[in-house]
JSON list of C-alpha atoms in Angstrom, two decimals:
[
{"chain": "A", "resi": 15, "resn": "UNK", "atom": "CA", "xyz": [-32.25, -26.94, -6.22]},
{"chain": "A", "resi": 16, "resn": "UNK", "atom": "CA", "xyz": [-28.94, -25.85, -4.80]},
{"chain": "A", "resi": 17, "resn": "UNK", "atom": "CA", "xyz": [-28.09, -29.46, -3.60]},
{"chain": "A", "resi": 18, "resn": "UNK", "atom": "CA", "xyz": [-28.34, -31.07, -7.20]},
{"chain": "A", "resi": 19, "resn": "UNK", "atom": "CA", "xyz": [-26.31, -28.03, -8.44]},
{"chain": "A", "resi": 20, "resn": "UNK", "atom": "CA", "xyz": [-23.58, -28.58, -6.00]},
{"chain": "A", "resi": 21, "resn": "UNK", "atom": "CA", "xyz": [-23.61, -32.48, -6.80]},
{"chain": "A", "resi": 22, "resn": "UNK", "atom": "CA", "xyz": [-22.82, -31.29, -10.66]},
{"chain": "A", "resi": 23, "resn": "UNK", "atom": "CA", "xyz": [-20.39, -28.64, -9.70]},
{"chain": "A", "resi": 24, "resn": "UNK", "atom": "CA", "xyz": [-18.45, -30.94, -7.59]},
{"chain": "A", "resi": 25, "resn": "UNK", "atom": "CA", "xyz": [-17.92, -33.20, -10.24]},
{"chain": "A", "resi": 26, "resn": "UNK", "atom": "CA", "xyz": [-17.11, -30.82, -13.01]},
{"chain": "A", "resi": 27, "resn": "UNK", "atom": "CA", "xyz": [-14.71, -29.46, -11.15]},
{"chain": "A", "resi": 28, "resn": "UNK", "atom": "CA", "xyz": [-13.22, -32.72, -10.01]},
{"chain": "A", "resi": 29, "resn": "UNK", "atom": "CA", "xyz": [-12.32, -33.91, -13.82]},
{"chain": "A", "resi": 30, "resn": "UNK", "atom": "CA", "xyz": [-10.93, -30.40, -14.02]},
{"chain": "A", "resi": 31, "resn": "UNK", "atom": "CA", "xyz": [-9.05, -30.19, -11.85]},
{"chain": "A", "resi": 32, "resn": "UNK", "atom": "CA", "xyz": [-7.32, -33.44, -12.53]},
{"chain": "A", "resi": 33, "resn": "UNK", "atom": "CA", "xyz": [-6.54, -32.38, -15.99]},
{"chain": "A", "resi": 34, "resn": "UNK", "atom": "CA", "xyz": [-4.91, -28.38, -14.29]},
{"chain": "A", "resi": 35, "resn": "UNK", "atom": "CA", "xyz": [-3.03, -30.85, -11.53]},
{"chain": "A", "resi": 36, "resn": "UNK", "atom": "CA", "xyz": [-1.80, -32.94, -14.31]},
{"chain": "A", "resi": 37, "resn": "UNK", "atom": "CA", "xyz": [-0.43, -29.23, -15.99]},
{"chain": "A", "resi": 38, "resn": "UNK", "atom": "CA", "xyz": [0.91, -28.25, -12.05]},
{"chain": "A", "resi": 39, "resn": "UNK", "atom": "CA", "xyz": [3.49, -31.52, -12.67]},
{"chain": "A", "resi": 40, "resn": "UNK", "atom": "CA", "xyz": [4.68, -30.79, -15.61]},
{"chain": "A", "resi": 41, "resn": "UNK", "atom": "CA", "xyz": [6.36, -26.95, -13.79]},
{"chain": "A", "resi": 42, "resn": "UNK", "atom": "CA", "xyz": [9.71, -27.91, -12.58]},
{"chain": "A", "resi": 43, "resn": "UNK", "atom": "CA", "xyz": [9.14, -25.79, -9.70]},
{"chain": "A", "resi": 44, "resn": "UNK", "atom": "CA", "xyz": [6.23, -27.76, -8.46]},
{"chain": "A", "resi": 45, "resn": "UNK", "atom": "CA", "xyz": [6.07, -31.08, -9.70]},
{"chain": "A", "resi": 46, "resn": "UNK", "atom": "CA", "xyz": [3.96, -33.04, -7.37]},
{"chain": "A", "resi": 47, "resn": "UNK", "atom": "CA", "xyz": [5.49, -31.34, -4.17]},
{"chain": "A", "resi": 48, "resn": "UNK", "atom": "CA", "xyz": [2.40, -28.28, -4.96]},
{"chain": "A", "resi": 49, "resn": "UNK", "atom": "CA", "xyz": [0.02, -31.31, -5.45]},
{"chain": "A", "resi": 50, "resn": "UNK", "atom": "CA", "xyz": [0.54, -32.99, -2.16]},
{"chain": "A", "resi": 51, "resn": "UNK", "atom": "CA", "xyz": [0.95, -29.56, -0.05]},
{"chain": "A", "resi": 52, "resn": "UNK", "atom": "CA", "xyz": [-2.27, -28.46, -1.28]},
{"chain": "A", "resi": 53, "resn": "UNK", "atom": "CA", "xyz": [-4.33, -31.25, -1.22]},
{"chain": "A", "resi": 54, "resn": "UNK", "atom": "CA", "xyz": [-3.25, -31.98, 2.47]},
{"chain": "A", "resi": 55, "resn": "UNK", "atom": "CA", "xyz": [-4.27, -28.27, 3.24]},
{"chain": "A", "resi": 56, "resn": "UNK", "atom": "CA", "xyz": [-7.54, -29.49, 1.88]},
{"chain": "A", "resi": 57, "resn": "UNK", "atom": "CA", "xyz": [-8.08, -32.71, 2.51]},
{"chain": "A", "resi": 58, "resn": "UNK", "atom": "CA", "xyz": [-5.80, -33.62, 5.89]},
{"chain": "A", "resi": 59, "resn": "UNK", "atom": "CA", "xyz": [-5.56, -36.70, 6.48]},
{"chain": "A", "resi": 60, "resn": "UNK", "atom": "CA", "xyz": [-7.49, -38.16, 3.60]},
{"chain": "A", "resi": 61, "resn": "UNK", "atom": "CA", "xyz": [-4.86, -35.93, 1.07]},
{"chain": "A", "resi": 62, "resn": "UNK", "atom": "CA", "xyz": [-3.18, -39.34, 0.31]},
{"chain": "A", "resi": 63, "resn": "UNK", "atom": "CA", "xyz": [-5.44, -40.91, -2.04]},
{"chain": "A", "resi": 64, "resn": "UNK", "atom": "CA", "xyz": [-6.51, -37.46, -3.55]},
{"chain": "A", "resi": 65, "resn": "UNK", "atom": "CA", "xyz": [-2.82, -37.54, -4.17]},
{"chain": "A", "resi": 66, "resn": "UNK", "atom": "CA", "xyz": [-2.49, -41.13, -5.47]},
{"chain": "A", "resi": 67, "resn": "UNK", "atom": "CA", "xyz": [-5.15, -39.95, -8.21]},
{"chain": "A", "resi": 68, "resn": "UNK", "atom": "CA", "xyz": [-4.05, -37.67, -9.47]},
{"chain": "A", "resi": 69, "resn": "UNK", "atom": "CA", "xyz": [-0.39, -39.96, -9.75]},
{"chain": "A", "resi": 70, "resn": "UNK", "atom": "CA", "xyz": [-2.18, -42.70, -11.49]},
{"chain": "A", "resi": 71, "resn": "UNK", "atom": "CA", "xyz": [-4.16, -40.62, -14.02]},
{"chain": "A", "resi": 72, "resn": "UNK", "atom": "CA", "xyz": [-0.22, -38.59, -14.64]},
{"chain": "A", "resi": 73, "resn": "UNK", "atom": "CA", "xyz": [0.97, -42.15, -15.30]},
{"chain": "A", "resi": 74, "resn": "UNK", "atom": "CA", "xyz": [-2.11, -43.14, -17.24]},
{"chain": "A", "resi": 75, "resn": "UNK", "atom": "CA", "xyz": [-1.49, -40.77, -19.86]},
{"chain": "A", "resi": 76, "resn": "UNK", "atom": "CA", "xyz": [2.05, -40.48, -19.94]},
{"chain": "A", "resi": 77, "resn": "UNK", "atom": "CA", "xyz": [1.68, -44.26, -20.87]},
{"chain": "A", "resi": 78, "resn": "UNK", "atom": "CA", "xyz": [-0.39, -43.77, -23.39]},
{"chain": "A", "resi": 79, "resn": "UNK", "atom": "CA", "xyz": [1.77, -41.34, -24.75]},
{"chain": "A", "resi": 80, "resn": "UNK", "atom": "CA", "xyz": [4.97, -43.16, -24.61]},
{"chain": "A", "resi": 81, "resn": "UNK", "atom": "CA", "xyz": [2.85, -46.24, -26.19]},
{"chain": "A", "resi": 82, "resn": "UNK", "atom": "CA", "xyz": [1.66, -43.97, -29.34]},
{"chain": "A", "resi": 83, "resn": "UNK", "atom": "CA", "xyz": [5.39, -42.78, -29.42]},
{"chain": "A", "resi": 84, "resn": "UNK", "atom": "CA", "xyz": [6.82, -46.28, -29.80]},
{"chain": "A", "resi": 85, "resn": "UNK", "atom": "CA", "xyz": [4.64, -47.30, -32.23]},
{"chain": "A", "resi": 86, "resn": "UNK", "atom": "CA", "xyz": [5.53, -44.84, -34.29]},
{"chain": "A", "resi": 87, "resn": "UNK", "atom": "CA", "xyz": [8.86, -45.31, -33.75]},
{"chain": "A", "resi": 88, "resn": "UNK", "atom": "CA", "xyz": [8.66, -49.11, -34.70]},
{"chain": "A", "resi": 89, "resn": "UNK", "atom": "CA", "xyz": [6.77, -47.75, -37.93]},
{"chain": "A", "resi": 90, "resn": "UNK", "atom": "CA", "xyz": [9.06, -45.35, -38.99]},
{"chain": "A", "resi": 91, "resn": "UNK", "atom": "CA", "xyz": [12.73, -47.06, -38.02]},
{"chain": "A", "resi": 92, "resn": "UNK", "atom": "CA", "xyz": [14.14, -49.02, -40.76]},
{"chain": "A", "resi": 93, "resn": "UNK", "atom": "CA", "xyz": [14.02, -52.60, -39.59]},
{"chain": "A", "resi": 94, "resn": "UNK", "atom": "CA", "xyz": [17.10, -54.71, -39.42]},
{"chain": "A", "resi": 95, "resn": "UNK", "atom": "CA", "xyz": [17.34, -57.39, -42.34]},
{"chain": "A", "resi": 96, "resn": "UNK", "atom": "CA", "xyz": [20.54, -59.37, -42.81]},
{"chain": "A", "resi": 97, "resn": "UNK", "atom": "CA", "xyz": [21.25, -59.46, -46.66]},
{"chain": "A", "resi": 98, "resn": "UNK", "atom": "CA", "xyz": [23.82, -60.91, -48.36]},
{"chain": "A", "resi": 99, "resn": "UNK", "atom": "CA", "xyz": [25.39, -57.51, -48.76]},
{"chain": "A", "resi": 100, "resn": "UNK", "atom": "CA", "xyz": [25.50, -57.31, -45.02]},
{"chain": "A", "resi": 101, "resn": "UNK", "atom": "CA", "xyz": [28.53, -59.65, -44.53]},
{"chain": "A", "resi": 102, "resn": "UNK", "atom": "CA", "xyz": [29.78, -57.60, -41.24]},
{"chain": "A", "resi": 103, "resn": "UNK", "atom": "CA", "xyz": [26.40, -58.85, -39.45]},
{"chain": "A", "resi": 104, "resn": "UNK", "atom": "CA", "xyz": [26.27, -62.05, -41.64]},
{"chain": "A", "resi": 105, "resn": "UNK", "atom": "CA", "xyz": [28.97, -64.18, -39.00]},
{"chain": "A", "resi": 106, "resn": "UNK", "atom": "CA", "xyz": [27.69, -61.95, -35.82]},
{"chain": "A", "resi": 107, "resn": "UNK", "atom": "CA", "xyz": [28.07, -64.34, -33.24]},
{"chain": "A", "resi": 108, "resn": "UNK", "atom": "CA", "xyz": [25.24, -61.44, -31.45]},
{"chain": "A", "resi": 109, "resn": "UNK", "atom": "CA", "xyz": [22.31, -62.27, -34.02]},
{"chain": "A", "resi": 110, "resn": "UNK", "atom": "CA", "xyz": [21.19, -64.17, -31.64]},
{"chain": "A", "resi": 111, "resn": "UNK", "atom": "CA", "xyz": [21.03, -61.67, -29.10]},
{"chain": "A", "resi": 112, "resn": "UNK", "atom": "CA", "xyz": [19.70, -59.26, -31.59]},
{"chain": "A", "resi": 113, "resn": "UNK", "atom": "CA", "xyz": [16.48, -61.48, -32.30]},
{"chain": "A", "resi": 114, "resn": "UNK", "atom": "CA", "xyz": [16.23, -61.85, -28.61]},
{"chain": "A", "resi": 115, "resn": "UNK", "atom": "CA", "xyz": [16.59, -58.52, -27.00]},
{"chain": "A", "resi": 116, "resn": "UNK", "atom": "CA", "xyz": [13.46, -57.15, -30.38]},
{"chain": "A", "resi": 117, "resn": "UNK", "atom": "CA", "xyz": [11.30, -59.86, -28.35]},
{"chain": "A", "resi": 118, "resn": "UNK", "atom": "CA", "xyz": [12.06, -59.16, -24.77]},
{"chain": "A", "resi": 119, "resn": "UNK", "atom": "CA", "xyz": [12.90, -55.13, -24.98]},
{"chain": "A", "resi": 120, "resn": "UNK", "atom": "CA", "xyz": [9.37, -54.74, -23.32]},
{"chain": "A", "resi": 121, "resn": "UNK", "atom": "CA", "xyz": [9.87, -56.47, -20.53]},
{"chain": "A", "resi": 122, "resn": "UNK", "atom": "CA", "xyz": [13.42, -55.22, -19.95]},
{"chain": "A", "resi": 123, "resn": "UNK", "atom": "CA", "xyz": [12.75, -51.81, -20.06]},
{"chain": "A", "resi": 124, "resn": "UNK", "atom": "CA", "xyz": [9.62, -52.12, -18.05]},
{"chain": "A", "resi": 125, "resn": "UNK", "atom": "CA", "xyz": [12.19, -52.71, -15.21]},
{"chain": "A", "resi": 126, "resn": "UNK", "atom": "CA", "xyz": [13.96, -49.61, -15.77]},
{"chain": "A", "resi": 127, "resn": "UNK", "atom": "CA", "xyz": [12.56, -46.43, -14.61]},
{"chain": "A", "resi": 128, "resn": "UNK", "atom": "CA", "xyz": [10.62, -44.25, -17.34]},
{"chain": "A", "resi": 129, "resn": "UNK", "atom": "CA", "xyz": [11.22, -40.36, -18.05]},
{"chain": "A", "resi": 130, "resn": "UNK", "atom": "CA", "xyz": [7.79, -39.49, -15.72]},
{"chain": "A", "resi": 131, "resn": "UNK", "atom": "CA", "xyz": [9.59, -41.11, -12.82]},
{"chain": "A", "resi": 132, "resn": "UNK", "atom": "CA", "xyz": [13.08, -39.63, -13.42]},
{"chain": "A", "resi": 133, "resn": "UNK", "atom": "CA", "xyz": [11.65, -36.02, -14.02]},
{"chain": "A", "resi": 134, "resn": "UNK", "atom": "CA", "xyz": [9.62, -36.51, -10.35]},
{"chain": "A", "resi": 135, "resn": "UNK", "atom": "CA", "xyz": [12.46, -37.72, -8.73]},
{"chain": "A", "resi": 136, "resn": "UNK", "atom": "CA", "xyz": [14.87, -34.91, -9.56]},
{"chain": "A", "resi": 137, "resn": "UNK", "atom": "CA", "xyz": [15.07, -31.66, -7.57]},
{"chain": "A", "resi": 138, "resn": "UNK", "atom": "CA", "xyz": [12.36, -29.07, -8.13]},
{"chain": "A", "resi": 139, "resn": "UNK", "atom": "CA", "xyz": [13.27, -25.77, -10.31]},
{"chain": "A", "resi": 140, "resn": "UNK", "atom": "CA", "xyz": [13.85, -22.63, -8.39]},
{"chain": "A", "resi": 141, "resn": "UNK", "atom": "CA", "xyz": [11.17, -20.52, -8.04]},
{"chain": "A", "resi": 142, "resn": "UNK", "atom": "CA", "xyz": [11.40, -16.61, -9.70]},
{"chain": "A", "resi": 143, "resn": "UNK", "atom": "CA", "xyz": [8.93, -14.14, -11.05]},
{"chain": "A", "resi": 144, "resn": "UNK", "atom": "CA", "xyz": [11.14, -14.45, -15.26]},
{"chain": "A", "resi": 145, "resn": "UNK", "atom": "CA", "xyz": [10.46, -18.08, -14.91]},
{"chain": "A", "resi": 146, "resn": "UNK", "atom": "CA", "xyz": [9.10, -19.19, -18.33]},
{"chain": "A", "resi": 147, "resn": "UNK", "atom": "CA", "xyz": [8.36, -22.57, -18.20]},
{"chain": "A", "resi": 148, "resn": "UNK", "atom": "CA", "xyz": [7.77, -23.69, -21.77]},
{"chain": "A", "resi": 149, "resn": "UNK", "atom": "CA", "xyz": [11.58, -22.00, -22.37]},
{"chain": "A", "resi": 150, "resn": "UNK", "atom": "CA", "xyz": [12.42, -24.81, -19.35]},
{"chain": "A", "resi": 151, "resn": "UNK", "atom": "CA", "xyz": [10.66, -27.28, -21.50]},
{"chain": "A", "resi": 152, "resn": "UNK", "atom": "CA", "xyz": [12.87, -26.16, -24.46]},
{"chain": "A", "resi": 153, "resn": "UNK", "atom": "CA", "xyz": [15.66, -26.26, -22.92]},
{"chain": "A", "resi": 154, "resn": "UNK", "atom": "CA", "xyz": [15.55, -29.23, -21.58]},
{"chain": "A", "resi": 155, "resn": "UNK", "atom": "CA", "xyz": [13.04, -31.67, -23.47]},
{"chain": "A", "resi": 156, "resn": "UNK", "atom": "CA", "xyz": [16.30, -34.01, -25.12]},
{"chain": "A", "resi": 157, "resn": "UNK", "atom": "CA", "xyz": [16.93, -34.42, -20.99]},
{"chain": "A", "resi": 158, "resn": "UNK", "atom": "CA", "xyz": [12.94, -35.74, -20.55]}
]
């Protein structure tokens, strides 16, 4: 009886714990620097790919999030429509460009490194006891 209960625990806490990693990241003081210390204190040598899931499920639904986001950005932004009142844009010798870059913005910014990455890559936060993370979040959520 003990081994079936184990089998069940071990998962439970394995989709758990994903989703309290995923909340470790997002604490400037940790980041995925708390992830990968841990997980090799675990895990050794095998702490890699332990690692690499939790990274690809961080990823997963930050772009999720960042596709709801633009699409409701797309809906709510006015969309650009030249009009014969609009005789500034009328002659742009960039309408071209304008058409252009609205088809290919994907692709272009896929290149370019999204706010997950850049937050990861900066330095982590000092660490103090009056450390109030969501005030960090505050703070600094234009920045992210």
């Amino acid at each position: 009886m003990a081994n079936p209960m184990k089998i069940k625990f071990d998962k439970y806490w394995n989709e758990c714990s994903l989703v309290l990693l995923v909340a470790v990241v997002f604490d400037p003081r940790y980041k995925m620097s708390l992830v990968e210390y841990y997980y090799s204190m675990i895990h050794g040598s095998l702490a890699i790919s332990y690692v690499e899931k939790v990274r690809s499920a961080l990823f997963e639904i930050f772009n999720e999030y960042d596709e709801c986001l633009s699409h409701s950005k797309v809906e709510s932004s006015p969309k650009f429509r030249g009009s014969s009142s609009d005789t500034h844009f009328s002659d742009d010798e960039l309408c071209g460009f304008d058409s252009w870059y609205e088809k290919n913005k994907s692709n272009i910014v896929a290149t370019s490194k999204t706010e997950l990455e850049i937050y990861l890559e900066e330095s982590l936060f000092p660490r103090s006891e009056s450390f109030d993370v969501l005030d960090w979040w505050k703070a600094n959520s234009a920045k992210h």
